[in-house]
PDB file of C-alpha atoms in Angstrom:
ATOM      1  CA  UNK M   1      14.667 -14.781  -9.821  1.00  0.00           C
ATOM      2  CA  UNK M   2      16.061 -14.500 -13.274  1.00  0.00           C
ATOM      3  CA  UNK M   3      15.065 -10.779 -13.897  1.00  0.00           C
ATOM      4  CA  UNK M   4      13.312  -8.546 -12.022  1.00  0.00           C
ATOM      5  CA  UNK M   5      10.503  -6.679 -13.609  1.00  0.00           C
ATOM      6  CA  UNK M   6       8.628  -4.992 -10.534  1.00  0.00           C
ATOM      7  CA  UNK M   7       9.963  -3.742  -7.367  1.00  0.00           C
ATOM      8  CA  UNK M   8       7.665  -4.335  -4.430  1.00  0.00           C
ATOM      9  CA  UNK M   9       7.843  -2.117  -1.703  1.00  0.00           C
ATOM     10  CA  UNK M  10       7.100  -3.347   1.640  1.00  0.00           C
ATOM     11  CA  UNK M  11       6.937  -0.779   4.837  1.00  0.00           C
ATOM     12  CA  UNK M  12       7.846  -2.962   7.684  1.00  0.00           C
ATOM     13  CA  UNK M  13       7.207  -2.124  11.480  1.00  0.00           C
ATOM     14  CA  UNK M  14       7.779  -5.108  13.649  1.00  0.00           C
ATOM     15  CA  UNK M  15       6.631  -7.704  11.047  1.00  0.00           C
ATOM     16  CA  UNK M  16       9.260 -10.451  11.723  1.00  0.00           C
ATOM     17  CA  UNK M  17       6.460 -13.099  12.448  1.00  0.00           C
ATOM     18  CA  UNK M  18       4.876 -12.396   9.086  1.00  0.00           C
ATOM     19  CA  UNK M  19       7.887 -11.997   6.872  1.00  0.00           C
ATOM     20  CA  UNK M  20       8.830 -15.477   5.920  1.00  0.00           C
ATOM     21  CA  UNK M  21       5.194 -16.055   4.976  1.00  0.00           C
ATOM     22  CA  UNK M  22       5.304 -13.083   2.749  1.00  0.00           C
ATOM     23  CA  UNK M  23       8.574 -13.288   1.043  1.00  0.00           C
ATOM     24  CA  UNK M  24       7.947 -16.846   0.609  1.00  0.00           C
ATOM     25  CA  UNK M  25       5.230 -16.207  -1.420  1.00  0.00           C
ATOM     26  CA  UNK M  26       6.911 -14.024  -3.997  1.00  0.00           C
ATOM     27  CA  UNK M  27       6.392 -14.878  -7.818  1.00  0.00           C
ATOM     28  CA  UNK M  28       9.503 -14.803 -10.076  1.00  0.00           C
ATOM     29  CA  UNK M  29       9.998 -11.245 -11.618  1.00  0.00           C
ATOM     30  CA  UNK M  30       9.142  -9.371  -7.969  1.00  0.00           C
ATOM     31  CA  UNK M  31      11.753  -7.998  -6.022  1.00  0.00           C
ATOM     32  CA  UNK M  32      10.852  -7.393  -2.391  1.00  0.00           C
ATOM     33  CA  UNK M  33      12.344  -4.265  -0.986  1.00  0.00           C
ATOM     34  CA  UNK M  34      11.559  -4.259   2.788  1.00  0.00           C
ATOM     35  CA  UNK M  35      11.918  -0.924   4.530  1.00  0.00           C
ATOM     36  CA  UNK M  36      12.593  -1.434   8.023  1.00  0.00           C
ATOM     37  CA  UNK M  37      10.815   1.877   9.811  1.00  0.00           C
ATOM     38  CA  UNK M  38      12.676   1.492  13.159  1.00  0.00           C
ATOM     39  CA  UNK M  39      11.566  -1.995  13.952  1.00  0.00           C
ATOM     40  CA  UNK M  40      12.711  -3.698  17.326  1.00  0.00           C
ATOM     41  CA  UNK M  41      11.894  -7.310  16.510  1.00  0.00           C
ATOM     42  CA  UNK M  42      14.794  -7.718  14.005  1.00  0.00           C
ATOM     43  CA  UNK M  43      12.656  -7.513  10.924  1.00  0.00           C
ATOM     44  CA  UNK M  44      15.400  -6.466   8.699  1.00  0.00           C
ATOM     45  CA  UNK M  45      17.619  -9.019   9.637  1.00  0.00           C
ATOM     46  CA  UNK M  46      14.627 -11.551   8.987  1.00  0.00           C
ATOM     47  CA  UNK M  47      14.346  -9.814   5.667  1.00  0.00           C
ATOM     48  CA  UNK M  48      17.679 -10.054   4.820  1.00  0.00           C
ATOM     49  CA  UNK M  49      17.974 -13.658   5.783  1.00  0.00           C
ATOM     50  CA  UNK M  50      15.028 -14.281   3.183  1.00  0.00           C
ATOM     51  CA  UNK M  51      16.864 -12.585   0.075  1.00  0.00           C
ATOM     52  CA  UNK M  52      15.227  -9.095   0.228  1.00  0.00           C
ATOM     53  CA  UNK M  53      16.692  -6.132  -0.380  1.00  0.00           C
ATOM     54  CA  UNK M  54      16.368  -3.944   3.084  1.00  0.00           C
ATOM     55  CA  UNK M  55      16.294  -0.242   3.299  1.00  0.00           C
ATOM     56  CA  UNK M  56      16.295   1.562   6.531  1.00  0.00           C
ATOM     57  CA  UNK M  57      13.960   4.444   7.287  1.00  0.00           C
ATOM     58  CA  UNK M  58      14.512   6.012  10.883  1.00  0.00           C
ATOM     59  CA  UNK M  59      11.770   8.695  10.153  1.00  0.00           C
ATOM     60  CA  UNK M  60       8.925   6.961  11.685  1.00  0.00           C
ATOM     61  CA  UNK M  61       5.531   7.017   9.480  1.00  0.00           C
ATOM     62  CA  UNK M  62       3.948   4.929   6.617  1.00  0.00           C
ATOM     63  CA  UNK M  63       4.374   7.728   4.190  1.00  0.00           C
ATOM     64  CA  UNK M  64       8.056   7.981   5.179  1.00  0.00           C
ATOM     65  CA  UNK M  65       8.791   4.104   4.702  1.00  0.00           C
ATOM     66  CA  UNK M  66       6.971   4.116   1.336  1.00  0.00           C
ATOM     67  CA  UNK M  67       8.483   7.161  -0.022  1.00  0.00           C
ATOM     68  CA  UNK M  68      12.188   5.597   1.097  1.00  0.00           C
ATOM     69  CA  UNK M  69      11.398   2.589  -0.730  1.00  0.00           C
ATOM     70  CA  UNK M  70      10.333   4.479  -3.806  1.00  0.00           C
ATOM     71  CA  UNK M  71      13.438   6.069  -3.911  1.00  0.00           C
ATOM     72  CA  UNK M  72      15.356   3.068  -3.741  1.00  0.00           C
ATOM     73  CA  UNK M  73      13.365   1.208  -6.285  1.00  0.00           C
ATOM     74  CA  UNK M  74      14.755   0.957 -10.229  1.00  0.00           C
ATOM     75  CA  UNK M  75      12.280  -0.790 -12.294  1.00  0.00           C
ATOM     76  CA  UNK M  76       9.869   0.733 -14.486  1.00  0.00           C
ATOM     77  CA  UNK M  77       7.015   0.014 -12.701  1.00  0.00           C
ATOM     78  CA  UNK M  78       6.849  -0.457  -9.160  1.00  0.00           C
ATOM     79  CA  UNK M  79       4.025  -2.175  -6.490  1.00  0.00           C
ATOM     80  CA  UNK M  80       3.379  -1.339  -2.791  1.00  0.00           C
ATOM     81  CA  UNK M  81       2.185  -3.991  -0.711  1.00  0.00           C
ATOM     82  CA  UNK M  82       1.636  -4.613   3.403  1.00  0.00           C
ATOM     83  CA  UNK M  83       3.846  -6.908   4.788  1.00  0.00           C
ATOM     84  CA  UNK M  84       1.564  -8.180   7.555  1.00  0.00           C
ATOM     85  CA  UNK M  85       0.400 -11.195   5.617  1.00  0.00           C
ATOM     86  CA  UNK M  86      -2.960  -9.902   5.219  1.00  0.00           C
ATOM     87  CA  UNK M  87      -2.212  -9.677   1.201  1.00  0.00           C
ATOM     88  CA  UNK M  88      -0.819 -12.457  -0.759  1.00  0.00           C
ATOM     89  CA  UNK M  89       2.121 -11.794  -2.887  1.00  0.00           C
ATOM     90  CA  UNK M  90       1.193 -14.428  -5.289  1.00  0.00           C
ATOM     91  CA  UNK M  91      -1.817 -11.914  -6.627  1.00  0.00           C
ATOM     92  CA  UNK M  92       0.859  -8.868  -7.430  1.00  0.00           C
ATOM     93  CA  UNK M  93       0.462  -9.542 -11.251  1.00  0.00           C
ATOM     94  CA  UNK M  94      -3.421  -8.646 -10.609  1.00  0.00           C
ATOM     95  CA  UNK M  95      -2.539  -4.841  -9.859  1.00  0.00           C
ATOM     96  CA  UNK M  96       0.867  -4.906 -12.091  1.00  0.00           C
ATOM     97  CA  UNK M  97      -0.567  -6.540 -15.203  1.00  0.00           C
ATOM     98  CA  UNK M  98      -2.826  -3.583 -16.436  1.00  0.00           C
ATOM     99  CA  UNK M  99       0.308  -1.024 -15.765  1.00  0.00           C
ATOM    100  CA  UNK M 100       2.597  -2.983 -17.406  1.00  0.00           C
ATOM    101  CA  UNK M 101       0.214  -3.306 -20.411  1.00  0.00           C
ATOM    102  CA  UNK M 102      -0.488   0.443 -20.520  1.00  0.00           C
ATOM    103  CA  UNK M 103      -4.059   0.240 -19.748  1.00  0.00           C
ATOM    104  CA  UNK M 104      -3.905   1.807 -16.358  1.00  0.00           C
ATOM    105  CA  UNK M 105      -1.546   4.417 -14.908  1.00  0.00           C
ATOM    106  CA  UNK M 106      -2.544   3.247 -10.970  1.00  0.00           C
ATOM    107  CA  UNK M 107      -3.954   0.130 -10.431  1.00  0.00           C
ATOM    108  CA  UNK M 108      -5.608  -0.338  -6.852  1.00  0.00           C
ATOM    109  CA  UNK M 109      -6.168  -3.708  -5.464  1.00  0.00           C
ATOM    110  CA  UNK M 110      -9.459  -3.707  -3.877  1.00  0.00           C
ATOM    111  CA  UNK M 111      -9.636  -5.914  -0.853  1.00  0.00           C
ATOM    112  CA  UNK M 112     -12.122  -8.679  -0.813  1.00  0.00           C
ATOM    113  CA  UNK M 113     -12.116 -10.523   2.440  1.00  0.00           C
ATOM    114  CA  UNK M 114     -11.586 -14.289   2.397  1.00  0.00           C
ATOM    115  CA  UNK M 115     -13.455 -15.333   5.903  1.00  0.00           C
ATOM    116  CA  UNK M 116     -15.538 -13.603   8.157  1.00  0.00           C
ATOM    117  CA  UNK M 117     -13.955 -11.060  10.819  1.00  0.00           C
ATOM    118  CA  UNK M 118     -11.125 -10.421   8.513  1.00  0.00           C
ATOM    119  CA  UNK M 119     -12.206  -6.874   8.109  1.00  0.00           C
ATOM    120  CA  UNK M 120     -14.526  -5.450  10.609  1.00  0.00           C
ATOM    121  CA  UNK M 121     -17.480  -3.732  10.138  1.00  0.00           C
ATOM    122  CA  UNK M 122     -16.245  -0.421  11.671  1.00  0.00           C
ATOM    123  CA  UNK M 123     -13.275  -0.629   9.033  1.00  0.00           C
ATOM    124  CA  UNK M 124     -15.450  -1.292   6.482  1.00  0.00           C
ATOM    125  CA  UNK M 125     -17.618   1.461   7.081  1.00  0.00           C
ATOM    126  CA  UNK M 126     -14.936   3.705   7.539  1.00  0.00           C
ATOM    127  CA  UNK M 127     -13.354   2.804   4.189  1.00  0.00           C
ATOM    128  CA  UNK M 128     -17.133   3.330   2.679  1.00  0.00           C
ATOM    129  CA  UNK M 129     -17.202   6.871   3.948  1.00  0.00           C
ATOM    130  CA  UNK M 130     -13.616   7.964   2.593  1.00  0.00           C
ATOM    131  CA  UNK M 131     -14.600   6.171  -0.930  1.00  0.00           C
ATOM    132  CA  UNK M 132     -17.389   8.941  -1.089  1.00  0.00           C
ATOM    133  CA  UNK M 133     -15.282  11.631   0.056  1.00  0.00           C
ATOM    134  CA  UNK M 134     -12.551  10.667  -2.697  1.00  0.00           C
ATOM    135  CA  UNK M 135     -15.359  10.878  -5.247  1.00  0.00           C
ATOM    136  CA  UNK M 136     -16.702  14.121  -4.006  1.00  0.00           C
ATOM    137  CA  UNK M 137     -13.111  15.464  -4.305  1.00  0.00           C
ATOM    138  CA  UNK M 138     -11.704  13.881  -7.372  1.00  0.00           C
ATOM    139  CA  UNK M 139     -14.531  12.413  -9.505  1.00  0.00           C
ATOM    140  CA  UNK M 140     -13.328   8.779  -9.444  1.00  0.00           C
ATOM    141  CA  UNK M 141     -15.428   6.042  -8.306  1.00  0.00           C
ATOM    142  CA  UNK M 142     -13.284   3.731  -6.008  1.00  0.00           C
ATOM    143  CA  UNK M 143     -14.268   1.146  -3.629  1.00  0.00           C
ATOM    144  CA  UNK M 144     -11.356   0.682  -1.179  1.00  0.00           C
ATOM    145  CA  UNK M 145      -8.120   2.726  -0.799  1.00  0.00           C
ATOM    146  CA  UNK M 146      -5.882  -0.458  -1.383  1.00  0.00           C
ATOM    147  CA  UNK M 147      -2.928  -0.957   0.386  1.00  0.00           C
ATOM    148  CA  UNK M 148      -1.786  -3.415  -2.970  1.00  0.00           C
ATOM    149  CA  UNK M 149      -1.255  -0.775  -5.574  1.00  0.00           C
ATOM    150  CA  UNK M 150       1.331  -0.483  -8.567  1.00  0.00           C
ATOM    151  CA  UNK M 151       2.220   2.571 -11.062  1.00  0.00           C
ATOM    152  CA  UNK M 152       5.154   3.728 -12.888  1.00  0.00           C
ATOM    153  CA  UNK M 153       7.900   4.794 -10.798  1.00  0.00           C
ATOM    154  CA  UNK M 154       8.692   7.971 -12.647  1.00  0.00           C
ATOM    155  CA  UNK M 155       5.507   9.060 -12.712  1.00  0.00           C
ATOM    156  CA  UNK M 156       4.730   8.688  -8.898  1.00  0.00           C
ATOM    157  CA  UNK M 157       8.071  10.603  -8.161  1.00  0.00           C
ATOM    158  CA  UNK M 158       6.877  13.299 -10.428  1.00  0.00           C
ATOM    159  CA  UNK M 159       3.645  13.704  -8.068  1.00  0.00           C
ATOM    160  CA  UNK M 160       6.137  14.817  -5.386  1.00  0.00           C
ATOM    161  CA  UNK M 161       3.913  13.484  -2.736  1.00  0.00           C
ATOM    162  CA  UNK M 162       4.721  15.239   0.581  1.00  0.00           C
ATOM    163  CA  UNK M 163       2.802  13.230   3.483  1.00  0.00           C
ATOM    164  CA  UNK M 164       5.218  11.233   5.421  1.00  0.00           C
ATOM    165  CA  UNK M 165       2.431   9.639   7.614  1.00  0.00           C
ATOM    166  CA  UNK M 166      -0.894   7.799   7.151  1.00  0.00           C
ATOM    167  CA  UNK M 167      -2.034   9.976   4.338  1.00  0.00           C
ATOM    168  CA  UNK M 168       0.531   8.955   1.755  1.00  0.00           C
ATOM    169  CA  UNK M 169      -1.993   6.563   0.002  1.00  0.00           C
ATOM    170  CA  UNK M 170      -4.795   8.933  -0.454  1.00  0.00           C
ATOM    171  CA  UNK M 171      -2.254  11.799  -1.347  1.00  0.00           C
ATOM    172  CA  UNK M 172      -1.087   9.467  -4.066  1.00  0.00           C
ATOM    173  CA  UNK M 173      -4.749   8.528  -5.371  1.00  0.00           C
ATOM    174  CA  UNK M 174      -5.789  12.694  -5.025  1.00  0.00           C
ATOM    175  CA  UNK M 175      -2.699  13.809  -6.969  1.00  0.00           C
ATOM    176  CA  UNK M 176      -3.063  11.012  -9.557  1.00  0.00           C
ATOM    177  CA  UNK M 177      -6.637  12.251 -10.220  1.00  0.00           C
ATOM    178  CA  UNK M 178      -5.619  15.886 -10.464  1.00  0.00           C
ATOM    179  CA  UNK M 179      -3.027  14.688 -13.072  1.00  0.00           C
ATOM    180  CA  UNK M 180      -5.786  12.862 -14.991  1.00  0.00           C
ATOM    181  CA  UNK M 181      -4.276   9.363 -14.840  1.00  0.00           C
ATOM    182  CA  UNK M 182      -6.383   6.282 -15.627  1.00  0.00           C
ATOM    183  CA  UNK M 183      -7.377   4.689 -12.099  1.00  0.00           C
ATOM    184  CA  UNK M 184      -8.596   1.285 -11.941  1.00  0.00           C
ATOM    185  CA  UNK M 185      -9.475  -1.617  -9.212  1.00  0.00           C
ATOM    186  CA  UNK M 186      -9.032  -5.104  -9.413  1.00  0.00           C
ATOM    187  CA  UNK M 187     -10.221  -7.787  -6.662  1.00  0.00           C
ATOM    188  CA  UNK M 188      -7.588  -9.023  -4.401  1.00  0.00           C
ATOM    189  CA  UNK M 189      -7.975 -11.500  -1.348  1.00  0.00           C
ATOM    190  CA  UNK M 190      -7.551  -9.722   2.155  1.00  0.00           C
ATOM    191  CA  UNK M 191      -6.662 -12.249   4.630  1.00  0.00           C
ATOM    192  CA  UNK M 192      -6.091 -12.464   8.692  1.00  0.00           C
ATOM    193  CA  UNK M 193      -3.107 -10.248   9.315  1.00  0.00           C
ATOM    194  CA  UNK M 194      -0.360 -11.874  11.483  1.00  0.00           C
ATOM    195  CA  UNK M 195       0.112  -9.362  14.458  1.00  0.00           C
ATOM    196  CA  UNK M 196      -1.586  -5.821  15.213  1.00  0.00           C
ATOM    197  CA  UNK M 197      -2.498  -3.023  13.043  1.00  0.00           C
ATOM    198  CA  UNK M 198      -0.489   0.006  13.302  1.00  0.00           C
ATOM    199  CA  UNK M 199      -3.105   2.000  12.444  1.00  0.00           C
ATOM    200  CA  UNK M 200      -6.742   0.712  13.336  1.00  0.00           C
ATOM    201  CA  UNK M 201      -5.265  -1.399  16.122  1.00  0.00           C
ATOM    202  CA  UNK M 202      -4.776   1.630  18.287  1.00  0.00           C
ATOM    203  CA  UNK M 203      -6.848   4.708  19.176  1.00  0.00           C
ATOM    204  CA  UNK M 204      -3.624   6.998  18.540  1.00  0.00           C
ATOM    205  CA  UNK M 205      -2.926   5.425  15.208  1.00  0.00           C
ATOM    206  CA  UNK M 206      -6.579   5.364  14.131  1.00  0.00           C
ATOM    207  CA  UNK M 207      -6.881   8.999  15.112  1.00  0.00           C
ATOM    208  CA  UNK M 208      -3.670   9.838  13.606  1.00  0.00           C
ATOM    209  CA  UNK M 209      -4.893   8.484  10.075  1.00  0.00           C
ATOM    210  CA  UNK M 210      -7.938  10.168  10.103  1.00  0.00           C
ATOM    211  CA  UNK M 211      -6.173  13.530  10.993  1.00  0.00           C
ATOM    212  CA  UNK M 212      -3.838  13.025   7.874  1.00  0.00           C
ATOM    213  CA  UNK M 213      -6.344  11.837   5.606  1.00  0.00           C
ATOM    214  CA  UNK M 214      -8.607  14.806   6.308  1.00  0.00           C
ATOM    215  CA  UNK M 215      -5.575  17.271   5.568  1.00  0.00           C
ATOM    216  CA  UNK M 216      -4.863  15.447   2.334  1.00  0.00           C
ATOM    217  CA  UNK M 217      -8.810  15.963   1.241  1.00  0.00           C
ATOM    218  CA  UNK M 218      -8.904  19.479   2.375  1.00  0.00           C
ATOM    219  CA  UNK M 219      -5.690  20.822   0.488  1.00  0.00           C
TER     220      UNK M 219
END
C-alpha cells in the first residue's frame, strides 16, 4: 500500500478464523485497524501477522471497539466493517466513494444476501421493523442499518456518540440525521459469516441489542 486514503475500523472479538480472508481482500489505499475487544483466540496476533494495525480495547462492547478504532484513525474519511467475512472488503470503495467526492456525509452499505439462508427471516424482519422506527424518529428512509459505512472522521467525532454497546451504529445514524447530514445507501454483498454472530447468535446478545437500540430511539 503506497498511500492510505481511508482507515477501516474492524471491531473484533474472536475472529481469528475469518481474519486471513478479510485482510487478504483489502484493496490498495485502505488501511485495516483491527480493534481487539478481548479476544481469547489470538485474533490480535493473527491481525498483526497479516499487517493490520491492532488496537486493544478492554472495555467489552461493539460501540467501545468502534470508538477506540475511530480514536486511532487518522485519515479524513473512515469506514467501519465487520470482520467475520460477512462483508467483502473489495467493496469498500462503494461506500467510501460518495463521501470522498462530497456527495454524501454518511454512506450505509445496504446488505444484499448472496445466497439463501445468509440472512435468516427473523433477522430481516427485525431489520425492517428497525428501519420503520428510524424513519419515524428521523424522517430518513433507510432499508438497512448497514454495518459497512463511511463518513468523515472529524465529523463523526463531533457527534459525540456515547453508546458503547449495540446501539452505537444506530446512534450514529440518529445523531447524523439530527445534524442534517446527507445519508445515502448503496448495495453491498452479504456473505455467510465465519463463526457465530455475537448479537443474533445468542439470546442474551439479541436482547442486549434490542435494549440498547430502543434506548437510542427514545432519547
